[in-house]
XYZ file of C-alpha atoms in Angstrom:
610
model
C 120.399 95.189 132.008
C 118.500 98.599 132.531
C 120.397 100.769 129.997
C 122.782 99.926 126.829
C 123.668 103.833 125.171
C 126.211 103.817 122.863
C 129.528 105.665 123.534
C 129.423 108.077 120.059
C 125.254 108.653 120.269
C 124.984 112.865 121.243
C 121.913 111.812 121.861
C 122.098 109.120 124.434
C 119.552 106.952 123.883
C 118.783 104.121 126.207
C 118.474 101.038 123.548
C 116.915 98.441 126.171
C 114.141 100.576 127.553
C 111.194 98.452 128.151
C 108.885 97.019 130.983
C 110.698 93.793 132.260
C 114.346 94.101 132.264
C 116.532 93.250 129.565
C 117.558 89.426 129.614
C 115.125 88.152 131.814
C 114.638 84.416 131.055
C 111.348 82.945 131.250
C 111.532 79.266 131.463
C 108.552 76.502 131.810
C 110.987 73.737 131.186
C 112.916 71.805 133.852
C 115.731 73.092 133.436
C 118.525 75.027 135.426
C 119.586 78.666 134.108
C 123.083 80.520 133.640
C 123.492 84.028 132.510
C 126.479 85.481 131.059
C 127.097 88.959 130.005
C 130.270 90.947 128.731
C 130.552 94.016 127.289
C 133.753 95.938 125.854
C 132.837 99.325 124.735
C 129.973 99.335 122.269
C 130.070 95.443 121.985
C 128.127 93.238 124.109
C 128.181 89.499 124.588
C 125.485 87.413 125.891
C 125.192 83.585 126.651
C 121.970 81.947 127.841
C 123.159 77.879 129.047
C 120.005 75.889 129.770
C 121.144 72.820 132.115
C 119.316 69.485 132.246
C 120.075 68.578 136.152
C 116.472 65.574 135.951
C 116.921 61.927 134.863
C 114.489 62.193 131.964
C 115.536 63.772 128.464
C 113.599 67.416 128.417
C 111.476 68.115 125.456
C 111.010 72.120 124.876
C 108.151 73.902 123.175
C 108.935 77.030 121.172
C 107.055 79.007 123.613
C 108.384 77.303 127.011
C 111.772 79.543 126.861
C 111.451 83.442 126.613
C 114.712 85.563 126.536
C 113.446 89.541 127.455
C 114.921 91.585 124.249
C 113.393 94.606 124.987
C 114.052 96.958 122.750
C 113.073 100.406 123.139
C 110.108 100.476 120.274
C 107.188 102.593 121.223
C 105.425 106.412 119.990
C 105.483 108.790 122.275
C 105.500 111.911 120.399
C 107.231 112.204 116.589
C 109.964 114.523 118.058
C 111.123 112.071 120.885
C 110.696 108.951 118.390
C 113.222 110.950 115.742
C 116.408 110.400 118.690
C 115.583 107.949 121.360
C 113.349 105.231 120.006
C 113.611 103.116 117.363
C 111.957 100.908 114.752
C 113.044 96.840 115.644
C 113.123 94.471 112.992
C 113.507 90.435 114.077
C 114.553 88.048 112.026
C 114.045 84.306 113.955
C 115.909 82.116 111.574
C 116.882 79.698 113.140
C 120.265 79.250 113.355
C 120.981 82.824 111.595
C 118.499 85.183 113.489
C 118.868 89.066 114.037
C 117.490 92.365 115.014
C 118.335 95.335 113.137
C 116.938 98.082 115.293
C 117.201 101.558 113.279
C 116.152 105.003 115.115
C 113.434 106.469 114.100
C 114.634 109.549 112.638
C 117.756 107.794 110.842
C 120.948 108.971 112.359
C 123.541 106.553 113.342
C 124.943 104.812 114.799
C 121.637 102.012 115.185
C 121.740 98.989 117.290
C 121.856 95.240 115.839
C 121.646 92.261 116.953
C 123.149 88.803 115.812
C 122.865 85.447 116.824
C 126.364 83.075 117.206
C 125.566 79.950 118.702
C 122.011 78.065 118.950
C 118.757 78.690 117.282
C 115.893 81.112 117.324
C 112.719 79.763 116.439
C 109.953 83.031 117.019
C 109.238 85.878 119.304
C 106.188 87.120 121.165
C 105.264 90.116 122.947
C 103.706 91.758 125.613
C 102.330 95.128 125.435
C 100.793 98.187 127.971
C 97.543 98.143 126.725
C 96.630 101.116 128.586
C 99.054 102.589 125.515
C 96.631 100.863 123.154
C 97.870 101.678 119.502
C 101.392 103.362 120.695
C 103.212 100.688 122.654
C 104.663 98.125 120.753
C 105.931 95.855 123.678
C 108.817 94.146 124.934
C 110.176 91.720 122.786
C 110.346 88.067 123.800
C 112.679 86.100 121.868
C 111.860 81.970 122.348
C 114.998 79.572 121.416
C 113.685 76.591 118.563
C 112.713 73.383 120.172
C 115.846 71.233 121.376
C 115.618 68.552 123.483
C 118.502 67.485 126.059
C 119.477 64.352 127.596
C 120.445 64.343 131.296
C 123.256 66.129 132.199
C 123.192 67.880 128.764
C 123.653 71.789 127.785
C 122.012 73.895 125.216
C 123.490 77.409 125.594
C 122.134 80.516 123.209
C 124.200 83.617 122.276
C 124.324 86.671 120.757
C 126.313 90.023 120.158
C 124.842 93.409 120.363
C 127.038 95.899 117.745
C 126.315 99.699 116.917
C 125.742 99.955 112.963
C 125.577 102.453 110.259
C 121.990 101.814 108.955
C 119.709 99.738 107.103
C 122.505 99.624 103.823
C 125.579 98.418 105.646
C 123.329 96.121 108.703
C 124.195 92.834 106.898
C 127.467 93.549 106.441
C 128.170 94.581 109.798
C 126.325 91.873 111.609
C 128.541 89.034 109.279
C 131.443 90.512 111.334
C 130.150 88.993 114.573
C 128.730 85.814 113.444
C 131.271 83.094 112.389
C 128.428 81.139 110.221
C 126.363 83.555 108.977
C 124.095 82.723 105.740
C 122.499 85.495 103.411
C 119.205 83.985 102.214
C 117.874 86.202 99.429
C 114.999 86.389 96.715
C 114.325 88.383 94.217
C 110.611 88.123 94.674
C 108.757 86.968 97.934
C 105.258 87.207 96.924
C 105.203 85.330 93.263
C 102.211 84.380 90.999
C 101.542 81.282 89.727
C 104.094 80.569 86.902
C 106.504 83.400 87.944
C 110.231 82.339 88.685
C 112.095 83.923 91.031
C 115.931 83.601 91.722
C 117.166 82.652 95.260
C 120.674 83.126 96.217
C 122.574 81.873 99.307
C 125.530 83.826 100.395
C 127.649 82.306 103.229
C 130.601 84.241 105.123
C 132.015 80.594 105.614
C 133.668 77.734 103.967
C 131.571 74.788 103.902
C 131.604 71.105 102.141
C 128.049 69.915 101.892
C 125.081 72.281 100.478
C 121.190 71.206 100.849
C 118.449 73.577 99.455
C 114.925 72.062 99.414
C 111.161 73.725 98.932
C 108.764 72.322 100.851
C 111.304 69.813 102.309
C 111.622 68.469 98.226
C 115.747 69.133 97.154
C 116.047 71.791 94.894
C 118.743 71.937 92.280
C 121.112 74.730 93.161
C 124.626 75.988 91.134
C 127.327 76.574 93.400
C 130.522 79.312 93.041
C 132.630 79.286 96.219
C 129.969 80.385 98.842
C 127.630 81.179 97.001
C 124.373 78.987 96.175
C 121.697 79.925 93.372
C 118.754 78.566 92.684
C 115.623 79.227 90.073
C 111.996 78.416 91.808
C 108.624 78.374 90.102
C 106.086 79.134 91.737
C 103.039 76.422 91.133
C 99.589 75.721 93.614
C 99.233 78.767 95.742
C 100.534 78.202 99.552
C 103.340 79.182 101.126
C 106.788 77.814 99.847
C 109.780 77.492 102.383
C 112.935 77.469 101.040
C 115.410 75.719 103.450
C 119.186 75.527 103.366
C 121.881 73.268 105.357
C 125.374 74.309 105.040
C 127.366 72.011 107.421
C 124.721 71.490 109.616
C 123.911 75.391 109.769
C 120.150 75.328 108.751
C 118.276 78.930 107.890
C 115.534 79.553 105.232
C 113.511 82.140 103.714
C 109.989 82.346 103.350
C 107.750 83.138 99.627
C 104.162 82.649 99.069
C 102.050 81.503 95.545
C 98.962 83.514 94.710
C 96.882 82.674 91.650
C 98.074 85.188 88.822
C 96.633 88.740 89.524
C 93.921 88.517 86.773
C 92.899 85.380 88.397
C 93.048 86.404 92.081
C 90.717 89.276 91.207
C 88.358 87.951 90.413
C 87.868 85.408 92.403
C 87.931 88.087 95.420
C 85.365 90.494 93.519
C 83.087 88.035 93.025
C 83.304 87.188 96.514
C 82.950 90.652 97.732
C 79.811 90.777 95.270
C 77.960 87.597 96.641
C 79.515 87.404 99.983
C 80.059 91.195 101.149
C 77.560 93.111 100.198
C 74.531 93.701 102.030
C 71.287 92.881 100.316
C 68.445 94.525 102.695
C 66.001 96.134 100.574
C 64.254 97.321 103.597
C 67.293 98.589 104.991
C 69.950 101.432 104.770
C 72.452 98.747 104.647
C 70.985 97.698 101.286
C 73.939 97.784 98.266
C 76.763 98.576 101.404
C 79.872 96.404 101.154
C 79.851 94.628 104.884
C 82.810 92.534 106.937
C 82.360 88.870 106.434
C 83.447 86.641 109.099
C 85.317 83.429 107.539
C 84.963 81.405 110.267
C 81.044 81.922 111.009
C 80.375 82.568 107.423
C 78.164 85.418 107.722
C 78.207 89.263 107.364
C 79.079 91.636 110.198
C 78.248 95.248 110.430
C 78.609 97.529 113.996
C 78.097 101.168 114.066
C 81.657 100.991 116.297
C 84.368 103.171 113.970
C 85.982 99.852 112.316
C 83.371 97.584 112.077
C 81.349 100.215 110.355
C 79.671 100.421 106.366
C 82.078 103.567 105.465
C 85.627 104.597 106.320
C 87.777 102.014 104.932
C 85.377 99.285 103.779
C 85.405 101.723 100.497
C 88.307 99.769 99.773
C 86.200 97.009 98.516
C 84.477 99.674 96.133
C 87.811 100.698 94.743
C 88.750 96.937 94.168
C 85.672 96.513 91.996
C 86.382 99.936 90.220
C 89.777 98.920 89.175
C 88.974 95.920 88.122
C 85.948 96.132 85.957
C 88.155 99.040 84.090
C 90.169 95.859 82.797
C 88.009 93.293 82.954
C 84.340 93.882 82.284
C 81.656 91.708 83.839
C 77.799 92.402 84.000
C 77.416 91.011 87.144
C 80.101 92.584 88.735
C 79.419 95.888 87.406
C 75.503 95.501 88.584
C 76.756 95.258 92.092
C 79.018 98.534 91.918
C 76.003 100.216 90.772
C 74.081 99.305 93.923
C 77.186 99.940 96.261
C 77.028 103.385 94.303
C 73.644 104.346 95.076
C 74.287 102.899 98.633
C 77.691 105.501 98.789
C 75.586 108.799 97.599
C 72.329 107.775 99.348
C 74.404 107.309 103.196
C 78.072 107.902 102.950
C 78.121 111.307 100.547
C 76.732 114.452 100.260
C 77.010 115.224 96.497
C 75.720 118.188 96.936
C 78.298 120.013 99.037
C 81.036 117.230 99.215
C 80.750 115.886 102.803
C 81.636 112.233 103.841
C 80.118 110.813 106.250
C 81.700 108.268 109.188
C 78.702 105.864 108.632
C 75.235 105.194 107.002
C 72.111 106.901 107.953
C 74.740 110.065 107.224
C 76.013 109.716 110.259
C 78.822 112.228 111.070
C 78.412 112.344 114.645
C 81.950 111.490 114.571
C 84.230 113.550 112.499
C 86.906 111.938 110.225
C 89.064 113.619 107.690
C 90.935 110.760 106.973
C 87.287 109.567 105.023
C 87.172 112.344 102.539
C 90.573 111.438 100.031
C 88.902 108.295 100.045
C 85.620 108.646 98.353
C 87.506 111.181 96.315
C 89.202 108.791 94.815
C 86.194 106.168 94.742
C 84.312 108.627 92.800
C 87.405 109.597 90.221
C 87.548 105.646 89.540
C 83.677 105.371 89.016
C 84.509 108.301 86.553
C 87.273 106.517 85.113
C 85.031 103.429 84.829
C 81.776 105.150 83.525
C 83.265 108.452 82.383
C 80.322 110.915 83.808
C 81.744 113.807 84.466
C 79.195 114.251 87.308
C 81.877 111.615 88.988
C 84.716 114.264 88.840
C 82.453 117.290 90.380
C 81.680 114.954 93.397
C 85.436 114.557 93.845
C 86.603 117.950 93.611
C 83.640 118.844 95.872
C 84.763 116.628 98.555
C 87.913 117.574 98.362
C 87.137 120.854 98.354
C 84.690 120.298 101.780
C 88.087 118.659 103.203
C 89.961 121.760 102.841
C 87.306 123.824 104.067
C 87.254 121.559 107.249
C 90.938 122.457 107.897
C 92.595 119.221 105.880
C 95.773 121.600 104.816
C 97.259 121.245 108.129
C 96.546 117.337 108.167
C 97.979 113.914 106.848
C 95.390 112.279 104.364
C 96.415 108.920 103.191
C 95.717 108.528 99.567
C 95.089 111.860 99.060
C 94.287 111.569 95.127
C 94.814 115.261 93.720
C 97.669 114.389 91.139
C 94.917 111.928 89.119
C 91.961 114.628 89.892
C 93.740 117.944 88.739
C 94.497 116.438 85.169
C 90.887 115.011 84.814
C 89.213 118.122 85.582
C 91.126 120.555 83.270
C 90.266 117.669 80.150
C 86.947 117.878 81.070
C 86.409 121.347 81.278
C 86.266 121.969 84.865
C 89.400 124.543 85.068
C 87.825 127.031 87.366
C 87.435 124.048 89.559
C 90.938 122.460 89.108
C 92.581 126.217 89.743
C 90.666 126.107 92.955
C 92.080 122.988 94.002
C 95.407 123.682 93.166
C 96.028 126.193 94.976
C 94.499 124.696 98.177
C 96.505 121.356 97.327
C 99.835 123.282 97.101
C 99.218 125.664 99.842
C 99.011 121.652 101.864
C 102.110 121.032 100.492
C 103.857 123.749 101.704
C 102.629 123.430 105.015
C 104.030 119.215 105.559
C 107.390 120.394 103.599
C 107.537 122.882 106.548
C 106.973 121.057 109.006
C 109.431 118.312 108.096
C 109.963 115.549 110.366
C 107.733 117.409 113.269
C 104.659 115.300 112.734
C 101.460 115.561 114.926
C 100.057 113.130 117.217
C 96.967 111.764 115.077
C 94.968 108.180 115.510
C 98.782 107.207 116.744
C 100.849 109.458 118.010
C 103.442 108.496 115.786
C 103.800 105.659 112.539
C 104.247 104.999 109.157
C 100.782 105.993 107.988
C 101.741 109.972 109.249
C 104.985 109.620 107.394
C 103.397 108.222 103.863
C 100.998 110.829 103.367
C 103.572 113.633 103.506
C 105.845 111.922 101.419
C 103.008 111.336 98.793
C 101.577 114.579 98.769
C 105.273 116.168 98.104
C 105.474 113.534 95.730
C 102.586 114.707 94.073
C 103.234 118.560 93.849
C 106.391 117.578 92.262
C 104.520 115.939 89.615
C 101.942 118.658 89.196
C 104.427 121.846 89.010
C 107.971 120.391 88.606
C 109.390 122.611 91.312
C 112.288 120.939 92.248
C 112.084 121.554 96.265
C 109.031 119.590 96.843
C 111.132 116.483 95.486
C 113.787 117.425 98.073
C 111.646 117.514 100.505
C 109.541 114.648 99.534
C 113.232 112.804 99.713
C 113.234 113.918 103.368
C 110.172 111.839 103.848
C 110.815 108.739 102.122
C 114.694 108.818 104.374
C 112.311 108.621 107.343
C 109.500 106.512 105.978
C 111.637 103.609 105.008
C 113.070 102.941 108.121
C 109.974 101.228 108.980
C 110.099 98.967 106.596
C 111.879 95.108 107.340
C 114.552 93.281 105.087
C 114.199 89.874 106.395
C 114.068 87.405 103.468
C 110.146 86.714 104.288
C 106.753 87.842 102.226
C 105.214 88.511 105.580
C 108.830 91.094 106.629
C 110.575 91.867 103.219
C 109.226 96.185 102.071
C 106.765 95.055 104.941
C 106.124 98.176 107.276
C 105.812 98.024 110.798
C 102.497 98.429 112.364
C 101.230 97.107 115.135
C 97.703 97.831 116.295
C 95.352 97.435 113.158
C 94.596 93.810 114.357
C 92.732 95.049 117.615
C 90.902 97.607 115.337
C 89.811 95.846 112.600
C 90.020 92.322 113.538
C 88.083 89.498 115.146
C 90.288 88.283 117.182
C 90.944 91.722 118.408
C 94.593 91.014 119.161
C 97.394 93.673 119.219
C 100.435 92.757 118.033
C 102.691 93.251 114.575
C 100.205 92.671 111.915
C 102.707 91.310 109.147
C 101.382 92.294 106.573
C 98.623 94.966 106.841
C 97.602 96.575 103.632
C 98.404 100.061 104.778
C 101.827 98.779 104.865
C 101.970 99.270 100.779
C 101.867 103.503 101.289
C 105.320 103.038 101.560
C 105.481 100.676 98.462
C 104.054 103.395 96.423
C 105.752 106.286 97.635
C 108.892 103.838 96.895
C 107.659 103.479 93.428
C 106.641 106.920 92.503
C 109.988 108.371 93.892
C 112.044 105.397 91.367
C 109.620 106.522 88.561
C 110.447 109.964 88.999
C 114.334 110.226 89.801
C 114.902 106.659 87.192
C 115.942 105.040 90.719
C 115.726 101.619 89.722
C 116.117 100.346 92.995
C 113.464 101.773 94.748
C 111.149 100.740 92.289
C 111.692 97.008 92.759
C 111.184 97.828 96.688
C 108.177 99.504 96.050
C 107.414 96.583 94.086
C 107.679 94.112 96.929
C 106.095 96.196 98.990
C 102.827 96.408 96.970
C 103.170 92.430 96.515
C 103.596 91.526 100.501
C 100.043 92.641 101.485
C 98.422 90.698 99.018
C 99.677 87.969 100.702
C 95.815 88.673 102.798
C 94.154 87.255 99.765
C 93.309 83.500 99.457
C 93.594 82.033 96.199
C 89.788 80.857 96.662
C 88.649 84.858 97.205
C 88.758 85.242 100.893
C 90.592 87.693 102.543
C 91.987 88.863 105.915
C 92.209 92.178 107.522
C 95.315 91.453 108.957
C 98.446 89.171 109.547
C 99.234 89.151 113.228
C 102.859 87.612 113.478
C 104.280 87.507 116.745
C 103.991 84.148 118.337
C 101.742 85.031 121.356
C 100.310 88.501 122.564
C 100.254 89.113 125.855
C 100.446 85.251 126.349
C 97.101 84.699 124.146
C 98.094 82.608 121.022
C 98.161 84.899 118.442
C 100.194 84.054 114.561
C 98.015 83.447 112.370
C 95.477 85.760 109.817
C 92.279 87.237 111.359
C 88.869 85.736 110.212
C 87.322 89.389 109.320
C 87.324 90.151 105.869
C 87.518 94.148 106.586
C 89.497 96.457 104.735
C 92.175 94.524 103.098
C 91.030 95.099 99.850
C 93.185 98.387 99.364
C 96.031 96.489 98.624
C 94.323 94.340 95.783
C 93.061 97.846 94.720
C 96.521 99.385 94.775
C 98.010 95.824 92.773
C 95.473 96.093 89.867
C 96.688 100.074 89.566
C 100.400 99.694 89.672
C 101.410 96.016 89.219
């Protein structure tokens, strides 16, 4: 299949665009192949029969059957991505498995995808990497191991349904699956001692009811369909909650972290005797560095990622936040030096520039870098409380707008927390300065709307966060009531990236797809479930529920913010990214990179919020 358009889309958008056509079965096994496909309207039905013709049972692996789903999920420019693409979410759970594919821009009617008879066990992609950051890849769905006897069938189906949207998917997709099971939590990423509730909604009747963690049975109560169960969350590691209903197995996937206090620590002091760069001799000296966890040494490259600025400050920020609750000597000793390292390479204090690396190298111009060390230097003021700290930050962010940041999209662009700070402390000529600047960006991303530029990507959920914060943010400064409407705008768009598949690596999780490659070792492409950046959306969730009394996007902020520190170990490591999909471009791929980059954002964004 070449095209699938819906009959009642104006727009026409081909859902199945990709590289290899739709349905194409990749098969290692021995085993014999039939296709069928039938359609009837807007509803299409698909059955995949693998046929055991050999004398000997066949054994599959997970990745020796490939089914083409290939959704049409890339960026080519923000305009094009609001009617004919769309965001693709994939749920392989086993026996209940979807795809809730959403267009970009939010109008209806979406595309979903539900699975009626056999089991889906992962997927895998495989991407144009001429595109680098802004082709996702077709999507290749494998079938769970199953082993046949000679003579024996295994067949896999589905249905492909239009939906209304994100709300109603679940709903909708019950409709075409007879034995469909709603696996639920109110918390995927839990500390140690925190409970969470899971609850198990079935669209069927069913007699026997099994519900284990770990594989251990789990006591459940049981009204009609419906199965609840309380789990605690002890030793940190990932906890699988399974469930059997009549033979109809699914499951839902939380992780146990130390509590935050706890986890903290541990990775500060890590980042203080692992990370940071102790060169006395060198430029590097006091820098906060990528450690490698598999070589067990520090790694610095002038190359844009692998660098000693740009987002390694989130390491910096970590420290900040936490020694404002926690206060340790040592600690505190090594943000002094990673201080002096920041003012003596990274910034000019002088006349607020930010450099892309040390030696004050700007030979490469990045505005993304300035917000940053604005904020690093209003949490050293927070932490320290010289007001010198605050004049730095207003300077840079001064230098940004001076540099033509109005007509850009800064992520974590920290006016809201400066403006207040400077008018306390006496700075009001300053503040009024910034203000106006600040506002005049505002005005400029409520304008534009939904017509973003082509930046690092040409289109993705960090260009949609930053104009949703920043409206946020006048809203909160001057109380007009149009930069919350438009800042509403932002978040309708912005959340469509984000998954609801009952997993800590998918639930509030954002999709991105690239940061791997750039930041990693392993320098795979590929969905990196989680990556910190991801939590943008959590706050912008958070801030809009704080503001409007929305409960509910509060508690999805919430998860949000949790997922990514689901790149923490308990012990203090940490990982840049999660890459997810089973295999990249055939390379073996799920599984946390070994560079400990700039993950540390999200443990800086949990010890602010949670």
């Amino acid at each position: 299949m070449e095209e699938f358009v819906l009959q009642n889309d104006p727009a026409r958008m081909n859902w199945v665009e990709g590289y290899i056509e739709w349905g194409t079965v990749r098969c290692a096994a021995p085993l014999r192949v039939e296709t069928e496909q039938v359609r009837e309207g807007d509803i299409l039905r698909e059955r995949y029969t693998f046929i055991n013709e050999t004398n000997r049972e066949v054994f599959t692996k997970l990745t020796d059957i490939a089914i083409y789903a290939t959704f049409n999920d890339d960026y080519t420019t923000a305009r094009e991505c609001m009617h004919h693409k769309c965001h693709t979410h994939i749920w392989c759970g086993g026996a209940v498995s979807y795809v809730m594919a959403l267009r970009m821009g939010g109008a209806a009617p979406h595309l979903g995808l539900v699975l009626t008879e056999g089991a889906l066990g992962g997927y895998s992609v495989e991407r144009d990497l001429s595109r680098i950051s802004n082709d996702r890849g077709d999507f290749l769905l494998h079938p769970a191991p199953f082993v046949l006897a000679p003579g024996e069938r295994y067949t896999l189906a589905w249905t492909l349904f239009p939906h209304a949207g994100r709300a109603s998917f679940l709903n909708t997709a019950k409709q075409y699956c007879a034995h469909f099971i709603d696996v639920r939590a109110e918390k995927y990423l839990l500390f140690t001692g925190e409970e969470t509730t899971v609850t198990v909604d079935a669209n069927f009747a069913f007699e026997h009811a099994a519900l284990t963690l770990n594989g251990a049975p789990q006591p459940f109560t049981r009204s009609g369909s419906t199965l609840t169960a309380k789990i605690r969350a002890g030793a940190p590691g990932e906890m699988r909650c399974a469930v059997v209903l009549d033979g109809v197995e699914t499951f839902c996937e939380l992780k146990a972290l130390p509590p935050l206090p706890e986890l903290a620590e541990r990775r500060c002091r890590f980042i203080a005797e692992k990370q940071q760069s102790c060169r006395p001799s060198s430029g590097l000296d006091g820098a906060f560095l990528i450690y490698d966890n598999e070589e067990e040494c520090q790694f610095y490259d002038p190359r844009y990622d692998y660098n000693a600025g740009r987002e390694r400050v989130g390491m910096g920020l970590a420290l900040a936040a936490y020694l404002q609750k926690w206060p340790d000597s040592t600690l505190e000793k090594a943000l002094h030096r990673y201080a002096d390292f920041v003012r003596r390479e990274l910034v000019n204090p002088d006349t607020g520039e930010v450099y892309n690396d040390y030696h004050r190298d700007n030979s490469y111009k990045r505005l993304y870098n300035a917000p940053w060390y604005a904020r690093l230097y209003i949490e050293f003021f927070n932490l320290w409380q010289k007001k010198e700290y605050l004049e730095t930050a207003c300077k840079i962010l001064r230098f940004y707008y001076a540099e033509g940041g109005s007509r850009f999209y800064p992520i974590q662009m920290p006016v809201a927390e400066l403006i207040p700070l400077l008018r306390s402390n006496g700075l009001t000529i300053q503040a009024d300065a910034l203000m106006a600047e600040f506002l005049h960006h505002a005005d400029y991303l409520a304008a534009k709307g939904t017509d973003y530029p082509a930046l690092e990507v040409n289109y993705e959920q960090s260009i949609v966060a930053p104009a949703a914060d920043i409206l946020l943010q006048a809203y909160k400064l001057t109380g007009v009531q149009s930069y919350l409407v438009s800042a509403r705008k932002q978040l309708d768009v912005l959340e469509l990236f984000n998954g609801i598949q009952p997993s800590y690596h998918l639930r509030e999780v954002a999709i991105r797809h690239w940061d791997g490659y750039w930041f990693g070792k392993r320098k795979l492409y590929g969905d990196t479930f989680p990556h910190y950046w991801s939590a943008l959306t959590g706050l912008a969730l958070r801030d809009w529920g704080r503001m409007t009394g929305d409960v509910a996007s509060q508690q999805r902020g919430e998860d949000s913010l949790r997922a990514v520190l689901s790149l923490l170990d308990a012990d203090g490591r940490a990982h840049c990214a999660y890459v997810y999909p089973i295999t990249v471009n055939g390379a073996s791929a799920r599984g946390a990179d070994p560079y400990a980059n700039d993950q540390d954002w999200g443990l800086y964004f949990a010890l602010k919020t949670l």
